[in-house]
Amino acid sequence: MFSTLSEPERDAITAIAFIGTFFIALGIGRFLKRRAGVRLGLLFRLFCLTLAFYAAIAVYGVHASWPNHVGAALILLGTGLVVALVNRYVWDLYFEKKRQTPIPHFLREVVGGIIFLIALLLVLSVGYHAEAQLKGVLAGSGVIAIILGFAGQSFFAGIIAGISIQLNKPYKVGDWLQVGERFAEVMEINWRSTRLRTNDAIYLDIPNNEMVSHAIVNLHYPTEVHAMRIRVGVEYKNAPNRVKDALFRAASAADGVLAEPKVRIFLVDFAEFATIYEIKFYMGNHARINEINDAVRTNVWYELKRQGITIPFPIRTLHLERKAIRPVQEERQEAHAILRDEALFECLSDAQIDSLVEQSQVGHFGRGERVIREGAEGDSMFVLLRGAAKVSISRNSTSIPVATLSAGNCFGEMSLLTGERRTATVRAETDCHVMEISKPVMAEVLRDSPDCLERLSELLARRKMENEGILKEAASQAQNESKKREYTATFLHRLRTFFEL
């Protein structure tokens, strides 16, 4: 048909006939699938390739007997069986079931295409004796392949890297990676690139060949638990162990910081203006990194403030100012008024209450910080001067809220007077100013007023009876008085022993 054309022209027309026939047949199949719901799989694609092959050899002018055509068709269509066996025994049974390695669909398609290409070359070479024509076509296609290779080098490198990522699994969807200075979550892994999302909902689309060419820091491998570090500088006058204890308490109580592994504190540098400490804490899902860092730094500020540990400013300006005496006096006046109305301190004079207030310290607790913890040892009580706090108890590993404290409330008196462990957890609901009355301060006041011991014993006994419901359930007044005397004597003995009076 094209005998008058030159050899390169015939090769080009043959290639056009092959490609055109294949895509026309494939388009008809997709039309039937969309409109008529006919499902066409691998065998139909092989049929399209076989049909394109016969169209190409007809255009090229290759003549052969019908047995050759039938044999060639059987071989080409038989590649479907070979591909199915490879999918079943190589990909499914060996890799996915035995080695637990999922094989991407794209890789299966590529291997299937290579198998068909090998069968096609064998048919052309053996069945149709077209070695000479194949050399010309391969030589021409080689030049085209080189051009396409240079043009699509980055694209194909991304695909190959994508296959490597799917097989080796250095990360998966949902993992958090460190990419340069950014932290981002893996949202999608396709054949060309990996799509990431930062905490600020910014999407990064990074080619896979760039991902595999750099060190990948996977924060969720092998588990989500990983360490983070925050540095804090404090004044040189503060003893390192005292600072470490304060930073440990602050970080351990922060929301989102894991209890195990425990927080660790390191002294890392003696800088120009401050001693630098590093807080190493562990967290789970990295999605909450901003909230957890905020909680740690907030707790550190309040804890250092309570301990009188200053975070220095890196400046040399000299400020001269008077101390703010008025707020301190106001806090003492408020504390005096609260204690004056508290039944436990009715037996004390105004001077003794003033002594308690002057020797006690006021601490600032930030929202969410724990003032006392249920089950912890303690020998002090607290006066809530400003703010609000929540009281909760633990039952079956569940925290149950039982009360809300406001300015003017006192708590922890049983630990102050008897040394009992804390019976509830108190957590600041807002920023709170809390005065803590310690055992040594209370002991000094009681030594000057030994008569108060009996009054305190009676009050503690009455509260214990109320908590146990004895006042309501007592059968007679005599039993009630007997129990009260018993509890009063017990508490009187405990008070004398605890305060060494």
mmCIF file with all atom_site columns, C-alpha atoms in Angstrom, residues 204-362:
data_model
loop_
_atom_site.group_PDB
_atom_site.id
_atom_site.type_symbol
_atom_site.label_atom_id
_atom_site.label_alt_id
_atom_site.label_comp_id
_atom_site.label_asym_id
_atom_site.label_entity_id
_atom_site.label_seq_id
_atom_site.pdbx_PDB_ins_code
_atom_site.Cartn_x
_atom_site.Cartn_y
_atom_site.Cartn_z
_atom_site.occupancy
_atom_site.B_iso_or_equiv
_atom_site.pdbx_formal_charge
_atom_site.auth_seq_id
_atom_site.auth_comp_id
_atom_site.auth_asym_id
_atom_site.auth_atom_id
_atom_site.pdbx_PDB_model_num
ATOM 1   C CA . LEU A 1 204 ? 3.681   21.675 50.841  1.00 0.00 ? 204 LEU A CA 1
ATOM 2   C CA . ASP A 1 205 ? 3.971   19.623 47.647  1.00 0.00 ? 205 ASP A CA 1
ATOM 3   C CA . ILE A 1 206 ? 7.506   18.182 47.588  1.00 0.00 ? 206 ILE A CA 1
ATOM 4   C CA . PRO A 1 207 ? 8.719   15.920 44.708  1.00 0.00 ? 207 PRO A CA 1
ATOM 5   C CA . ASN A 1 208 ? 9.513   12.411 45.897  1.00 0.00 ? 208 ASN A CA 1
ATOM 6   C CA . ASN A 1 209 ? 13.050  12.522 44.481  1.00 0.00 ? 209 ASN A CA 1
ATOM 7   C CA . GLU A 1 210 ? 13.754  15.490 46.792  1.00 0.00 ? 210 GLU A CA 1
ATOM 8   C CA . MET A 1 211 ? 12.221  13.634 49.756  1.00 0.00 ? 211 MET A CA 1
ATOM 9   C CA . VAL A 1 212 ? 14.453  10.557 49.318  1.00 0.00 ? 212 VAL A CA 1
ATOM 10  C CA . SER A 1 213 ? 17.580  12.615 48.606  1.00 0.00 ? 213 SER A CA 1
ATOM 11  C CA . HIS A 1 214 ? 17.536  14.155 52.110  1.00 0.00 ? 214 HIS A CA 1
ATOM 12  C CA . ALA A 1 215 ? 17.444  12.751 55.620  1.00 0.00 ? 215 ALA A CA 1
ATOM 13  C CA . ILE A 1 216 ? 13.830  12.116 56.622  1.00 0.00 ? 216 ILE A CA 1
ATOM 14  C CA . VAL A 1 217 ? 13.018  12.888 60.259  1.00 0.00 ? 217 VAL A CA 1
ATOM 15  C CA . ASN A 1 218 ? 9.860   10.922 61.065  1.00 0.00 ? 218 ASN A CA 1
ATOM 16  C CA . LEU A 1 219 ? 8.493   11.995 64.467  1.00 0.00 ? 219 LEU A CA 1
ATOM 17  C CA . HIS A 1 220 ? 5.921   9.166  64.514  1.00 0.00 ? 220 HIS A CA 1
ATOM 18  C CA . TYR A 1 221 ? 8.244   6.220  63.835  1.00 0.00 ? 221 TYR A CA 1
ATOM 19  C CA . PRO A 1 222 ? 8.280   3.666  65.355  1.00 0.00 ? 222 PRO A CA 1
ATOM 20  C CA . THR A 1 223 ? 5.679   5.238  67.721  1.00 0.00 ? 223 THR A CA 1
ATOM 21  C CA . GLU A 1 224 ? 4.087   8.664  68.100  1.00 0.00 ? 224 GLU A CA 1
ATOM 22  C CA . VAL A 1 225 ? 5.970   9.286  71.371  1.00 0.00 ? 225 VAL A CA 1
ATOM 23  C CA . HIS A 1 226 ? 8.884   11.641 70.797  1.00 0.00 ? 226 HIS A CA 1
ATOM 24  C CA . ALA A 1 227 ? 10.869  14.239 72.720  1.00 0.00 ? 227 ALA A CA 1
ATOM 25  C CA . MET A 1 228 ? 10.817  18.003 72.309  1.00 0.00 ? 228 MET A CA 1
ATOM 26  C CA . ARG A 1 229 ? 13.086  20.609 73.911  1.00 0.00 ? 229 ARG A CA 1
ATOM 27  C CA . ILE A 1 230 ? 12.543  24.130 75.230  1.00 0.00 ? 230 ILE A CA 1
ATOM 28  C CA . ARG A 1 231 ? 15.282  26.409 76.584  1.00 0.00 ? 231 ARG A CA 1
ATOM 29  C CA . VAL A 1 232 ? 14.879  28.869 79.467  1.00 0.00 ? 232 VAL A CA 1
ATOM 30  C CA . GLY A 1 233 ? 17.376  31.369 80.855  1.00 0.00 ? 233 GLY A CA 1
ATOM 31  C CA . VAL A 1 234 ? 17.435  32.386 84.556  1.00 0.00 ? 234 VAL A CA 1
ATOM 32  C CA . GLU A 1 235 ? 19.610  34.670 86.666  1.00 0.00 ? 235 GLU A CA 1
ATOM 33  C CA . TYR A 1 236 ? 22.989  33.400 87.842  1.00 0.00 ? 236 TYR A CA 1
ATOM 34  C CA . LYS A 1 237 ? 22.161  33.896 91.533  1.00 0.00 ? 237 LYS A CA 1
ATOM 35  C CA . ASN A 1 238 ? 19.744  30.904 91.509  1.00 0.00 ? 238 ASN A CA 1
ATOM 36  C CA . ALA A 1 239 ? 21.116  27.497 92.531  1.00 0.00 ? 239 ALA A CA 1
ATOM 37  C CA . PRO A 1 240 ? 20.949  24.992 89.621  1.00 0.00 ? 240 PRO A CA 1
ATOM 38  C CA . ASN A 1 241 ? 19.220  22.228 91.578  1.00 0.00 ? 241 ASN A CA 1
ATOM 39  C CA . ARG A 1 242 ? 16.524  24.626 92.782  1.00 0.00 ? 242 ARG A CA 1
ATOM 40  C CA . VAL A 1 243 ? 15.910  25.809 89.215  1.00 0.00 ? 243 VAL A CA 1
ATOM 41  C CA . LYS A 1 244 ? 15.840  22.232 87.894  1.00 0.00 ? 244 LYS A CA 1
ATOM 42  C CA . ASP A 1 245 ? 13.250  21.222 90.467  1.00 0.00 ? 245 ASP A CA 1
ATOM 43  C CA . ALA A 1 246 ? 11.043  24.196 89.564  1.00 0.00 ? 246 ALA A CA 1
ATOM 44  C CA . LEU A 1 247 ? 11.293  23.535 85.808  1.00 0.00 ? 247 LEU A CA 1
ATOM 45  C CA . PHE A 1 248 ? 10.596  19.837 86.358  1.00 0.00 ? 248 PHE A CA 1
ATOM 46  C CA . ARG A 1 249 ? 7.409   20.576 88.304  1.00 0.00 ? 249 ARG A CA 1
ATOM 47  C CA . ALA A 1 250 ? 6.229   23.106 85.746  1.00 0.00 ? 250 ALA A CA 1
ATOM 48  C CA . ALA A 1 251 ? 6.796   20.915 82.688  1.00 0.00 ? 251 ALA A CA 1
ATOM 49  C CA . SER A 1 252 ? 5.467   17.730 84.299  1.00 0.00 ? 252 SER A CA 1
ATOM 50  C CA . ALA A 1 253 ? 2.150   19.420 85.137  1.00 0.00 ? 253 ALA A CA 1
ATOM 51  C CA . ALA A 1 254 ? 1.662   20.891 81.643  1.00 0.00 ? 254 ALA A CA 1
ATOM 52  C CA . ASP A 1 255 ? -1.294  19.583 79.661  1.00 0.00 ? 255 ASP A CA 1
ATOM 53  C CA . GLY A 1 256 ? -0.154  17.199 76.909  1.00 0.00 ? 256 GLY A CA 1
ATOM 54  C CA . VAL A 1 257 ? 3.225   16.287 78.431  1.00 0.00 ? 257 VAL A CA 1
ATOM 55  C CA . LEU A 1 258 ? 3.481   12.526 78.993  1.00 0.00 ? 258 LEU A CA 1
ATOM 56  C CA . ALA A 1 259 ? 4.159   11.201 82.483  1.00 0.00 ? 259 ALA A CA 1
ATOM 57  C CA . GLU A 1 260 ? 6.459   8.527  81.038  1.00 0.00 ? 260 GLU A CA 1
ATOM 58  C CA . PRO A 1 261 ? 9.206   8.969  79.968  1.00 0.00 ? 261 PRO A CA 1
ATOM 59  C CA . LYS A 1 262 ? 9.730   11.578 82.664  1.00 0.00 ? 262 LYS A CA 1
ATOM 60  C CA . VAL A 1 263 ? 10.678  15.193 82.026  1.00 0.00 ? 263 VAL A CA 1
ATOM 61  C CA . ARG A 1 264 ? 14.431  15.855 82.170  1.00 0.00 ? 264 ARG A CA 1
ATOM 62  C CA . ILE A 1 265 ? 16.187  19.156 82.844  1.00 0.00 ? 265 ILE A CA 1
ATOM 63  C CA . PHE A 1 266 ? 19.716  19.987 81.663  1.00 0.00 ? 266 PHE A CA 1
ATOM 64  C CA . LEU A 1 267 ? 21.966  22.957 82.376  1.00 0.00 ? 267 LEU A CA 1
ATOM 65  C CA . VAL A 1 268 ? 23.325  23.562 78.874  1.00 0.00 ? 268 VAL A CA 1
ATOM 66  C CA . ASP A 1 269 ? 25.118  26.916 78.852  1.00 0.00 ? 269 ASP A CA 1
ATOM 67  C CA . PHE A 1 270 ? 26.481  29.844 80.856  1.00 0.00 ? 270 PHE A CA 1
ATOM 68  C CA . ALA A 1 271 ? 25.407  32.700 78.601  1.00 0.00 ? 271 ALA A CA 1
ATOM 69  C CA . GLU A 1 272 ? 26.179  36.409 78.887  1.00 0.00 ? 272 GLU A CA 1
ATOM 70  C CA . PHE A 1 273 ? 22.992  37.356 80.704  1.00 0.00 ? 273 PHE A CA 1
ATOM 71  C CA . ALA A 1 274 ? 21.674  34.087 82.086  1.00 0.00 ? 274 ALA A CA 1
ATOM 72  C CA . THR A 1 275 ? 22.220  30.447 82.911  1.00 0.00 ? 275 THR A CA 1
ATOM 73  C CA . ILE A 1 276 ? 20.508  28.435 80.160  1.00 0.00 ? 276 ILE A CA 1
ATOM 74  C CA . TYR A 1 277 ? 18.471  25.335 81.022  1.00 0.00 ? 277 TYR A CA 1
ATOM 75  C CA . GLU A 1 278 ? 16.916  22.908 78.568  1.00 0.00 ? 278 GLU A CA 1
ATOM 76  C CA . ILE A 1 279 ? 13.603  21.158 79.271  1.00 0.00 ? 279 ILE A CA 1
ATOM 77  C CA . LYS A 1 280 ? 13.283  17.807 77.536  1.00 0.00 ? 280 LYS A CA 1
ATOM 78  C CA . PHE A 1 281 ? 9.726   16.476 77.596  1.00 0.00 ? 281 PHE A CA 1
ATOM 79  C CA . TYR A 1 282 ? 7.828   13.775 75.719  1.00 0.00 ? 282 TYR A CA 1
ATOM 80  C CA . MET A 1 283 ? 4.576   14.124 73.828  1.00 0.00 ? 283 MET A CA 1
ATOM 81  C CA . GLY A 1 284 ? 2.347   12.003 71.588  1.00 0.00 ? 284 GLY A CA 1
ATOM 82  C CA . ASN A 1 285 ? 0.703   13.226 68.382  1.00 0.00 ? 285 ASN A CA 1
ATOM 83  C CA . HIS A 1 286 ? 2.716   16.165 67.062  1.00 0.00 ? 286 HIS A CA 1
ATOM 84  C CA . ALA A 1 287 ? -0.432  17.959 65.906  1.00 0.00 ? 287 ALA A CA 1
ATOM 85  C CA . ARG A 1 288 ? -0.693  19.565 69.395  1.00 0.00 ? 288 ARG A CA 1
ATOM 86  C CA . ILE A 1 289 ? 2.874   20.903 69.470  1.00 0.00 ? 289 ILE A CA 1
ATOM 87  C CA . ASN A 1 290 ? 1.807   24.575 69.633  1.00 0.00 ? 290 ASN A CA 1
ATOM 88  C CA . GLU A 1 291 ? -0.641  23.999 72.500  1.00 0.00 ? 291 GLU A CA 1
ATOM 89  C CA . ILE A 1 292 ? 1.818   21.828 74.468  1.00 0.00 ? 292 ILE A CA 1
ATOM 90  C CA . ASN A 1 293 ? 4.716   24.261 74.045  1.00 0.00 ? 293 ASN A CA 1
ATOM 91  C CA . ASP A 1 294 ? 2.411   27.049 75.224  1.00 0.00 ? 294 ASP A CA 1
ATOM 92  C CA . ALA A 1 295 ? 1.341   25.024 78.273  1.00 0.00 ? 295 ALA A CA 1
ATOM 93  C CA . VAL A 1 296 ? 4.956   24.257 79.231  1.00 0.00 ? 296 VAL A CA 1
ATOM 94  C CA . ARG A 1 297 ? 6.131   27.855 78.868  1.00 0.00 ? 297 ARG A CA 1
ATOM 95  C CA . THR A 1 298 ? 3.088   29.205 80.733  1.00 0.00 ? 298 THR A CA 1
ATOM 96  C CA . ASN A 1 299 ? 3.626   26.803 83.640  1.00 0.00 ? 299 ASN A CA 1
ATOM 97  C CA . VAL A 1 300 ? 7.331   27.700 83.715  1.00 0.00 ? 300 VAL A CA 1
ATOM 98  C CA . TRP A 1 301 ? 6.534   31.411 84.021  1.00 0.00 ? 301 TRP A CA 1
ATOM 99  C CA . TYR A 1 302 ? 4.147   30.910 86.938  1.00 0.00 ? 302 TYR A CA 1
ATOM 100 C CA . GLU A 1 303 ? 6.364   28.385 88.739  1.00 0.00 ? 303 GLU A CA 1
ATOM 101 C CA . LEU A 1 304 ? 9.447   30.605 88.489  1.00 0.00 ? 304 LEU A CA 1
ATOM 102 C CA . LYS A 1 305 ? 7.351   33.563 89.651  1.00 0.00 ? 305 LYS A CA 1
ATOM 103 C CA . ARG A 1 306 ? 6.234   31.632 92.744  1.00 0.00 ? 306 ARG A CA 1
ATOM 104 C CA . GLN A 1 307 ? 9.779   30.557 93.537  1.00 0.00 ? 307 GLN A CA 1
ATOM 105 C CA . GLY A 1 308 ? 11.187  34.059 93.118  1.00 0.00 ? 308 GLY A CA 1
ATOM 106 C CA . ILE A 1 309 ? 13.391  32.944 90.213  1.00 0.00 ? 309 ILE A CA 1
ATOM 107 C CA . THR A 1 310 ? 13.798  35.712 87.636  1.00 0.00 ? 310 THR A CA 1
ATOM 108 C CA . ILE A 1 311 ? 14.095  35.351 83.870  1.00 0.00 ? 311 ILE A CA 1
ATOM 109 C CA . PRO A 1 312 ? 16.570  38.165 83.057  1.00 0.00 ? 312 PRO A CA 1
ATOM 110 C CA . PHE A 1 313 ? 16.254  40.708 80.269  1.00 0.00 ? 313 PHE A CA 1
ATOM 111 C CA . PRO A 1 314 ? 19.240  40.896 77.875  1.00 0.00 ? 314 PRO A CA 1
ATOM 112 C CA . ILE A 1 315 ? 19.580  44.676 78.345  1.00 0.00 ? 315 ILE A CA 1
ATOM 113 C CA . ARG A 1 316 ? 21.896  47.028 80.211  1.00 0.00 ? 316 ARG A CA 1
ATOM 114 C CA . THR A 1 317 ? 19.424  49.804 81.048  1.00 0.00 ? 317 THR A CA 1
ATOM 115 C CA . LEU A 1 318 ? 19.309  50.721 84.745  1.00 0.00 ? 318 LEU A CA 1
ATOM 116 C CA . HIS A 1 319 ? 15.816  51.189 86.192  1.00 0.00 ? 319 HIS A CA 1
ATOM 117 C CA . LEU A 1 320 ? 15.264  52.807 89.597  1.00 0.00 ? 320 LEU A CA 1
ATOM 118 C CA . GLU A 1 321 ? 11.765  52.379 90.973  1.00 0.00 ? 321 GLU A CA 1
ATOM 119 C CA . ARG A 1 322 ? 10.031  52.002 94.298  1.00 0.00 ? 322 ARG A CA 1
ATOM 120 C CA . LYS A 1 323 ? 8.691   48.636 95.321  1.00 0.00 ? 323 LYS A CA 1
ATOM 121 C CA . ALA A 1 324 ? 4.961   48.202 94.974  1.00 0.00 ? 324 ALA A CA 1
ATOM 122 C CA . ILE A 1 325 ? 4.056   47.935 98.661  1.00 0.00 ? 325 ILE A CA 1
ATOM 123 C CA . ARG A 1 326 ? 0.370   48.691 98.351  1.00 0.00 ? 326 ARG A CA 1
ATOM 124 C CA . PRO A 1 327 ? -0.672  45.471 96.526  1.00 0.00 ? 327 PRO A CA 1
ATOM 125 C CA . VAL A 1 328 ? 1.131   43.369 99.161  1.00 0.00 ? 328 VAL A CA 1
ATOM 126 C CA . GLN A 1 329 ? -0.623  45.213 101.966 1.00 0.00 ? 329 GLN A CA 1
ATOM 127 C CA . GLU A 1 330 ? -3.964  44.744 100.235 1.00 0.00 ? 330 GLU A CA 1
ATOM 128 C CA . GLU A 1 331 ? -3.364  41.008 99.908  1.00 0.00 ? 331 GLU A CA 1
ATOM 129 C CA . ARG A 1 332 ? -2.505  40.749 103.611 1.00 0.00 ? 332 ARG A CA 1
ATOM 130 C CA . GLN A 1 333 ? -5.611  42.670 104.578 1.00 0.00 ? 333 GLN A CA 1
ATOM 131 C CA . GLU A 1 334 ? -7.744  40.368 102.433 1.00 0.00 ? 334 GLU A CA 1
ATOM 132 C CA . ALA A 1 335 ? -6.111  37.278 103.953 1.00 0.00 ? 335 ALA A CA 1
ATOM 133 C CA . HIS A 1 336 ? -6.615  38.651 107.489 1.00 0.00 ? 336 HIS A CA 1
ATOM 134 C CA . ALA A 1 337 ? -10.325 39.223 106.843 1.00 0.00 ? 337 ALA A CA 1
ATOM 135 C CA . ILE A 1 338 ? -10.756 35.715 105.410 1.00 0.00 ? 338 ILE A CA 1
ATOM 136 C CA . LEU A 1 339 ? -8.975  33.996 108.311 1.00 0.00 ? 339 LEU A CA 1
ATOM 137 C CA . ARG A 1 340 ? -10.865 36.101 110.841 1.00 0.00 ? 340 ARG A CA 1
ATOM 138 C CA . ASP A 1 341 ? -14.136 34.632 109.529 1.00 0.00 ? 341 ASP A CA 1
ATOM 139 C CA . GLU A 1 342 ? -12.762 31.065 109.352 1.00 0.00 ? 342 GLU A CA 1
ATOM 140 C CA . ALA A 1 343 ? -14.004 28.941 112.276 1.00 0.00 ? 343 ALA A CA 1
ATOM 141 C CA . LEU A 1 344 ? -10.635 27.217 112.657 1.00 0.00 ? 344 LEU A CA 1
ATOM 142 C CA . PHE A 1 345 ? -8.999  30.497 113.649 1.00 0.00 ? 345 PHE A CA 1
ATOM 143 C CA . GLU A 1 346 ? -11.661 31.907 115.965 1.00 0.00 ? 346 GLU A CA 1
ATOM 144 C CA . CYS A 1 347 ? -9.454  31.192 118.968 1.00 0.00 ? 347 CYS A CA 1
ATOM 145 C CA . LEU A 1 348 ? -6.610  33.330 117.598 1.00 0.00 ? 348 LEU A CA 1
ATOM 146 C CA . SER A 1 349 ? -6.224  37.016 118.282 1.00 0.00 ? 349 SER A CA 1
ATOM 147 C CA . ASP A 1 350 ? -5.882  39.616 115.543 1.00 0.00 ? 350 ASP A CA 1
ATOM 148 C CA . ALA A 1 351 ? -2.165  39.889 116.271 1.00 0.00 ? 351 ALA A CA 1
ATOM 149 C CA . GLN A 1 352 ? -1.717  36.133 115.888 1.00 0.00 ? 352 GLN A CA 1
ATOM 150 C CA . ILE A 1 353 ? -3.606  36.142 112.583 1.00 0.00 ? 353 ILE A CA 1
ATOM 151 C CA . ASP A 1 354 ? -1.428  39.048 111.426 1.00 0.00 ? 354 ASP A CA 1
ATOM 152 C CA . SER A 1 355 ? 1.605   36.959 112.326 1.00 0.00 ? 355 SER A CA 1
ATOM 153 C CA . LEU A 1 356 ? 0.266   34.053 110.261 1.00 0.00 ? 356 LEU A CA 1
ATOM 154 C CA . VAL A 1 357 ? -0.366  36.309 107.264 1.00 0.00 ? 357 VAL A CA 1
ATOM 155 C CA . GLU A 1 358 ? 2.978   38.152 107.424 1.00 0.00 ? 358 GLU A CA 1
ATOM 156 C CA . GLN A 1 359 ? 4.996   34.917 107.549 1.00 0.00 ? 359 GLN A CA 1
ATOM 157 C CA . SER A 1 360 ? 3.046   33.211 104.759 1.00 0.00 ? 360 SER A CA 1
ATOM 158 C CA . GLN A 1 361 ? 3.829   33.540 101.071 1.00 0.00 ? 361 GLN A CA 1
ATOM 159 C CA . VAL A 1 362 ? 1.451   34.350 98.214  1.00 0.00 ? 362 VAL A CA 1
#
